[in-house]
């Protein structure tokens, strides 16, 4: 959703990292990523472990976890 800065940053990072594979899990991944980044203090760069913890509720049968982690970190940098 381009009207929300966090949603826009997540969307841009997802496109940049070409995260989606089959797409099945992706709406849940994007909702979790957006909720996680909204919960973060402004300017804080989350650790990989924090990102993994926040995203742990979403199973991806395509194994896109490395790209998800990179995209969430990138979105956090873009929002800082
Ligand atoms: S992209 Fe296929 S299940 Fe996650």
Short mmCIF file of N, CA, C and O and ligand atoms in Angstrom, two decimals:
data_model
loop_
_atom_site.label_atom_id
_atom_site.label_comp_id
_atom_site.label_asym_id
_atom_site.label_seq_id
_atom_site.Cartn_x
_atom_site.Cartn_y
_atom_site.Cartn_z
N UNK A 1 0.86 -1.18 0.00
CA UNK A 1 0.00 0.00 0.00
C UNK A 1 0.90 1.24 0.00
O UNK A 1 1.58 1.52 0.97
N UNK A 2 0.88 1.96 -1.06
CA UNK A 2 1.76 3.10 -1.21
C UNK A 2 1.40 4.28 -0.33
O UNK A 2 2.18 5.21 -0.20
N UNK A 3 0.22 4.28 0.31
CA UNK A 3 -0.17 5.42 1.13
C UNK A 3 0.44 5.35 2.52
O UNK A 3 0.41 6.32 3.26
N UNK A 4 1.01 4.22 2.88
CA UNK A 4 1.61 4.04 4.19
C UNK A 4 3.12 3.93 4.02
O UNK A 4 3.59 3.08 3.25
N UNK A 5 3.92 4.77 4.71
CA UNK A 5 5.36 4.75 4.47
C UNK A 5 6.00 3.39 4.79
O UNK A 5 6.92 2.96 4.07
N UNK A 6 5.53 2.73 5.85
CA UNK A 6 6.12 1.42 6.17
C UNK A 6 5.74 0.40 5.11
O UNK A 6 6.59 -0.36 4.60
N UNK A 7 4.46 0.39 4.73
CA UNK A 7 4.03 -0.52 3.68
C UNK A 7 4.75 -0.27 2.36
O UNK A 7 5.14 -1.20 1.66
N UNK A 8 4.96 1.00 2.05
CA UNK A 8 5.66 1.35 0.81
C UNK A 8 7.11 0.88 0.86
O UNK A 8 7.64 0.36 -0.14
N UNK A 9 7.77 1.03 2.02
CA UNK A 9 9.16 0.59 2.16
C UNK A 9 9.26 -0.92 2.04
O UNK A 9 10.19 -1.46 1.42
N UNK A 10 8.31 -1.63 2.66
CA UNK A 10 8.31 -3.10 2.56
C UNK A 10 8.09 -3.53 1.11
O UNK A 10 8.81 -4.39 0.59
N UNK A 11 7.13 -2.90 0.46
CA UNK A 11 6.85 -3.24 -0.94
C UNK A 11 8.09 -3.03 -1.80
O UNK A 11 8.48 -3.92 -2.58
N UNK A 12 8.73 -1.86 -1.66
CA UNK A 12 9.92 -1.55 -2.47
C UNK A 12 11.03 -2.57 -2.22
O UNK A 12 11.70 -3.03 -3.15
N UNK A 13 11.23 -2.92 -0.93
CA UNK A 13 12.30 -3.88 -0.60
C UNK A 13 11.97 -5.27 -1.15
O UNK A 13 12.86 -5.99 -1.61
N UNK A 14 10.70 -5.64 -1.12
CA UNK A 14 10.29 -6.96 -1.65
C UNK A 14 10.57 -7.05 -3.15
O UNK A 14 11.03 -8.06 -3.65
N UNK A 15 10.30 -5.94 -3.84
CA UNK A 15 10.55 -5.92 -5.30
C UNK A 15 12.05 -5.95 -5.55
O UNK A 15 12.55 -6.74 -6.37
N UNK A 16 12.80 -5.11 -4.83
CA UNK A 16 14.25 -5.01 -5.03
C UNK A 16 14.93 -6.36 -4.82
O UNK A 16 15.83 -6.74 -5.57
N UNK A 17 14.50 -7.09 -3.78
CA UNK A 17 15.15 -8.37 -3.46
C UNK A 17 14.48 -9.55 -4.17
O UNK A 17 14.90 -10.69 -3.97
N UNK A 18 13.47 -9.25 -4.96
CA UNK A 18 12.78 -10.30 -5.71
C UNK A 18 12.41 -11.47 -4.78
O UNK A 18 12.72 -12.63 -5.03
N UNK A 19 11.75 -11.11 -3.66
CA UNK A 19 11.54 -12.07 -2.57
C UNK A 19 10.61 -13.21 -2.98
O UNK A 19 10.91 -14.37 -2.74
N UNK A 20 9.50 -12.87 -3.59
CA UNK A 20 8.47 -13.89 -3.81
C UNK A 20 8.93 -14.97 -4.78
O UNK A 20 9.56 -14.68 -5.79
N UNK A 21 8.58 -16.20 -4.44
CA UNK A 21 8.83 -17.29 -5.38
C UNK A 21 7.48 -17.76 -5.90
O UNK A 21 6.98 -17.21 -6.88
N UNK A 22 6.81 -18.70 -5.23
CA UNK A 22 5.47 -19.07 -5.73
C UNK A 22 4.42 -18.05 -5.32
O UNK A 22 3.37 -17.95 -5.93
N UNK A 23 4.71 -17.30 -4.23
CA UNK A 23 3.80 -16.27 -3.78
C UNK A 23 2.81 -16.71 -2.72
O UNK A 23 2.18 -15.88 -2.08
N UNK A 24 2.69 -18.03 -2.51
CA UNK A 24 1.67 -18.57 -1.61
C UNK A 24 1.72 -17.95 -0.22
O UNK A 24 0.68 -17.60 0.34
N UNK A 25 2.92 -17.82 0.33
CA UNK A 25 3.06 -17.36 1.72
C UNK A 25 3.19 -15.85 1.81
O UNK A 25 3.27 -15.31 2.92
N UNK A 26 3.26 -15.15 0.68
CA UNK A 26 3.81 -13.80 0.70
C UNK A 26 2.92 -12.75 1.34
O UNK A 26 3.42 -11.79 1.93
N UNK A 27 1.60 -12.89 1.24
CA UNK A 27 0.77 -11.87 1.89
C UNK A 27 0.98 -11.89 3.40
O UNK A 27 1.08 -10.84 4.03
N UNK A 28 1.11 -13.10 3.98
CA UNK A 28 1.39 -13.20 5.41
C UNK A 28 2.76 -12.67 5.76
O UNK A 28 2.93 -12.00 6.79
N UNK A 29 3.74 -12.97 4.91
CA UNK A 29 5.10 -12.47 5.17
C UNK A 29 5.11 -10.94 5.19
O UNK A 29 5.72 -10.31 6.06
N UNK A 30 4.43 -10.36 4.22
CA UNK A 30 4.45 -8.89 4.10
C UNK A 30 3.69 -8.26 5.27
O UNK A 30 4.12 -7.24 5.80
N UNK A 31 2.60 -8.88 5.69
CA UNK A 31 1.87 -8.34 6.85
C UNK A 31 2.73 -8.42 8.10
O UNK A 31 2.77 -7.48 8.90
N UNK A 32 3.44 -9.55 8.29
CA UNK A 32 4.30 -9.68 9.47
C UNK A 32 5.44 -8.67 9.42
O UNK A 32 5.79 -8.06 10.43
N UNK A 33 6.05 -8.51 8.24
CA UNK A 33 7.16 -7.57 8.11
C UNK A 33 6.70 -6.15 8.42
O UNK A 33 7.38 -5.40 9.13
N UNK A 34 5.53 -5.79 7.90
CA UNK A 34 5.02 -4.43 8.11
C UNK A 34 4.69 -4.20 9.59
O UNK A 34 5.07 -3.17 10.16
N UNK A 35 4.03 -5.18 10.21
CA UNK A 35 3.69 -5.03 11.64
C UNK A 35 4.97 -4.94 12.48
O UNK A 35 5.05 -4.13 13.42
N UNK A 36 5.97 -5.77 12.14
CA UNK A 36 7.23 -5.74 12.88
C UNK A 36 7.90 -4.37 12.76
O UNK A 36 8.31 -3.78 13.77
N UNK A 37 8.00 -3.85 11.55
CA UNK A 37 8.69 -2.57 11.36
C UNK A 37 7.91 -1.44 12.03
O UNK A 37 8.51 -0.49 12.56
N UNK A 38 6.59 -1.53 12.06
CA UNK A 38 5.80 -0.50 12.76
C UNK A 38 6.03 -0.56 14.27
O UNK A 38 5.83 0.44 14.96
N UNK A 39 6.41 -1.73 14.77
CA UNK A 39 6.62 -1.88 16.22
C UNK A 39 8.02 -1.41 16.64
O UNK A 39 8.30 -1.30 17.83
N UNK A 40 8.88 -1.15 15.68
CA UNK A 40 10.27 -0.80 16.00
C UNK A 40 10.39 0.70 16.28
O UNK A 40 9.75 1.52 15.60
N UNK A 41 11.24 1.07 17.26
CA UNK A 41 11.51 2.50 17.47
C UNK A 41 12.12 3.10 16.20
O UNK A 41 12.89 2.42 15.50
N UNK A 42 11.76 4.35 15.90
CA UNK A 42 12.25 4.99 14.67
C UNK A 42 13.77 5.02 14.67
O UNK A 42 14.40 5.36 15.65
N UNK A 43 14.35 4.64 13.55
CA UNK A 43 15.80 4.69 13.39
C UNK A 43 16.53 3.46 13.88
O UNK A 43 17.73 3.32 13.66
N UNK A 44 15.83 2.53 14.55
CA UNK A 44 16.49 1.33 15.06
C UNK A 44 16.65 0.32 13.94
O UNK A 44 15.70 0.00 13.24
N UNK A 45 17.87 -0.20 13.76
CA UNK A 45 18.10 -1.24 12.76
C UNK A 45 17.98 -2.59 13.45
O UNK A 45 18.77 -2.90 14.35
N UNK A 46 16.99 -3.40 13.09
CA UNK A 46 16.82 -4.69 13.77
C UNK A 46 17.95 -5.66 13.41
O UNK A 46 18.51 -5.61 12.32
N UNK A 47 18.27 -6.54 14.36
CA UNK A 47 19.26 -7.58 14.09
C UNK A 47 18.61 -8.69 13.27
O UNK A 47 17.38 -8.81 13.20
N UNK A 48 19.46 -9.53 12.69
CA UNK A 48 18.94 -10.68 11.93
C UNK A 48 18.09 -11.57 12.83
O UNK A 48 17.05 -12.08 12.42
N UNK A 49 18.53 -11.73 14.09
CA UNK A 49 17.78 -12.58 15.02
C UNK A 49 16.41 -11.98 15.33
O UNK A 49 15.42 -12.71 15.45
N UNK A 50 16.36 -10.68 15.47
CA UNK A 50 15.07 -10.02 15.73
C UNK A 50 14.14 -10.19 14.53
O UNK A 50 12.94 -10.42 14.69
N UNK A 51 14.70 -10.05 13.33
CA UNK A 51 13.88 -10.22 12.13
C UNK A 51 13.38 -11.67 12.06
O UNK A 51 12.19 -11.91 11.82
N UNK A 52 14.27 -12.62 12.28
CA UNK A 52 13.87 -14.03 12.23
C UNK A 52 12.78 -14.31 13.26
O UNK A 52 11.83 -15.04 12.99
N UNK A 53 12.93 -13.73 14.47
CA UNK A 53 11.93 -13.93 15.51
C UNK A 53 10.57 -13.38 15.10
O UNK A 53 9.54 -14.02 15.31
N UNK A 54 10.60 -12.20 14.49
CA UNK A 54 9.35 -11.55 14.10
C UNK A 54 8.66 -12.30 12.96
O UNK A 54 7.43 -12.28 12.84
N UNK A 55 9.45 -12.95 12.13
CA UNK A 55 8.91 -13.60 10.94
C UNK A 55 8.68 -15.10 11.14
O UNK A 55 8.27 -15.80 10.20
N UNK A 56 8.91 -15.59 12.37
CA UNK A 56 8.91 -17.03 12.61
C UNK A 56 7.54 -17.68 12.44
O UNK A 56 7.46 -18.89 12.25
N UNK A 57 6.47 -16.89 12.50
CA UNK A 57 5.15 -17.47 12.37
C UNK A 57 4.76 -17.82 10.95
O UNK A 57 3.69 -18.39 10.72
N UNK A 58 5.59 -17.48 9.99
CA UNK A 58 5.25 -17.68 8.58
C UNK A 58 6.14 -18.76 7.97
O UNK A 58 7.35 -18.60 7.89
N UNK A 59 5.51 -19.82 7.53
CA UNK A 59 6.25 -20.89 6.86
C UNK A 59 6.29 -20.58 5.36
O UNK A 59 5.26 -20.24 4.77
N UNK A 60 7.47 -20.70 4.76
CA UNK A 60 7.62 -20.54 3.32
C UNK A 60 8.13 -21.85 2.74
O UNK A 60 9.27 -22.23 2.98
N UNK A 61 7.29 -22.53 1.99
CA UNK A 61 7.71 -23.83 1.46
C UNK A 61 8.75 -23.66 0.35
O UNK A 61 9.40 -24.62 -0.05
N UNK A 62 8.90 -22.44 -0.16
CA UNK A 62 9.90 -22.17 -1.19
C UNK A 62 11.25 -21.77 -0.59
O UNK A 62 12.22 -21.61 -1.33
N UNK A 63 11.30 -21.56 0.73
CA UNK A 63 12.58 -21.24 1.36
C UNK A 63 13.13 -19.88 0.98
O UNK A 63 14.32 -19.74 0.70
N UNK A 64 12.28 -18.87 1.01
CA UNK A 64 12.73 -17.53 0.65
C UNK A 64 13.27 -16.76 1.85
O UNK A 64 13.42 -15.54 1.79
N UNK A 65 13.60 -17.46 2.93
CA UNK A 65 13.91 -16.79 4.20
C UNK A 65 15.09 -15.82 4.10
O UNK A 65 15.07 -14.76 4.72
N UNK A 66 16.13 -16.17 3.34
CA UNK A 66 17.30 -15.29 3.25
C UNK A 66 16.91 -13.97 2.58
O UNK A 66 17.33 -12.89 3.02
N UNK A 67 16.08 -14.06 1.54
CA UNK A 67 15.66 -12.83 0.86
C UNK A 67 14.70 -12.03 1.73
O UNK A 67 14.73 -10.80 1.72
N UNK A 68 13.86 -12.72 2.49
CA UNK A 68 12.96 -12.02 3.41
C UNK A 68 13.77 -11.24 4.43
O UNK A 68 13.51 -10.06 4.68
N UNK A 69 14.78 -11.89 5.01
CA UNK A 69 15.61 -11.23 6.04
C UNK A 69 16.27 -9.98 5.44
O UNK A 69 16.31 -8.91 6.06
N UNK A 70 16.83 -10.14 4.25
CA UNK A 70 17.51 -9.01 3.60
C UNK A 70 16.53 -7.89 3.28
O UNK A 70 16.85 -6.71 3.45
N UNK A 71 15.34 -8.24 2.84
CA UNK A 71 14.36 -7.22 2.46
C UNK A 71 13.86 -6.48 3.69
O UNK A 71 13.68 -5.25 3.65
N UNK A 72 13.63 -7.18 4.81
CA UNK A 72 13.16 -6.50 6.02
C UNK A 72 14.25 -5.55 6.53
O UNK A 72 13.96 -4.41 6.91
N UNK A 73 15.51 -6.00 6.49
CA UNK A 73 16.62 -5.14 6.93
C UNK A 73 16.72 -3.90 6.04
O UNK A 73 16.92 -2.78 6.52
N UNK A 74 16.54 -4.10 4.75
CA UNK A 74 16.60 -2.99 3.80
C UNK A 74 15.47 -2.00 4.04
O UNK A 74 15.68 -0.78 4.00
N UNK A 75 14.28 -2.51 4.27
CA UNK A 75 13.13 -1.64 4.54
C UNK A 75 13.37 -0.83 5.81
O UNK A 75 13.06 0.36 5.87
N UNK A 76 13.96 -1.46 6.84
CA UNK A 76 14.26 -0.75 8.09
C UNK A 76 15.26 0.37 7.83
O UNK A 76 15.13 1.48 8.36
N UNK A 77 16.28 0.09 7.01
CA UNK A 77 17.26 1.13 6.66
C UNK A 77 16.58 2.28 5.91
O UNK A 77 16.88 3.45 6.16
N UNK A 78 15.69 1.93 5.00
CA UNK A 78 15.02 2.96 4.21
C UNK A 78 14.15 3.86 5.09
O UNK A 78 13.95 5.04 4.79
N UNK A 79 13.64 3.31 6.20
CA UNK A 79 12.75 4.06 7.08
C UNK A 79 13.49 4.83 8.15
O UNK A 79 12.91 5.67 8.83
N UNK A 80 14.79 4.56 8.32
CA UNK A 80 15.57 5.15 9.42
C UNK A 80 15.76 6.65 9.20
O UNK A 80 15.78 7.13 8.08
S1 LIG B 1 7.13 -18.00 -1.83
FE1 LIG B 1 6.36 -20.00 -2.07
S2 LIG B 1 5.69 -20.53 -0.06
FE2 LIG B 1 6.79 -18.70 0.21
#
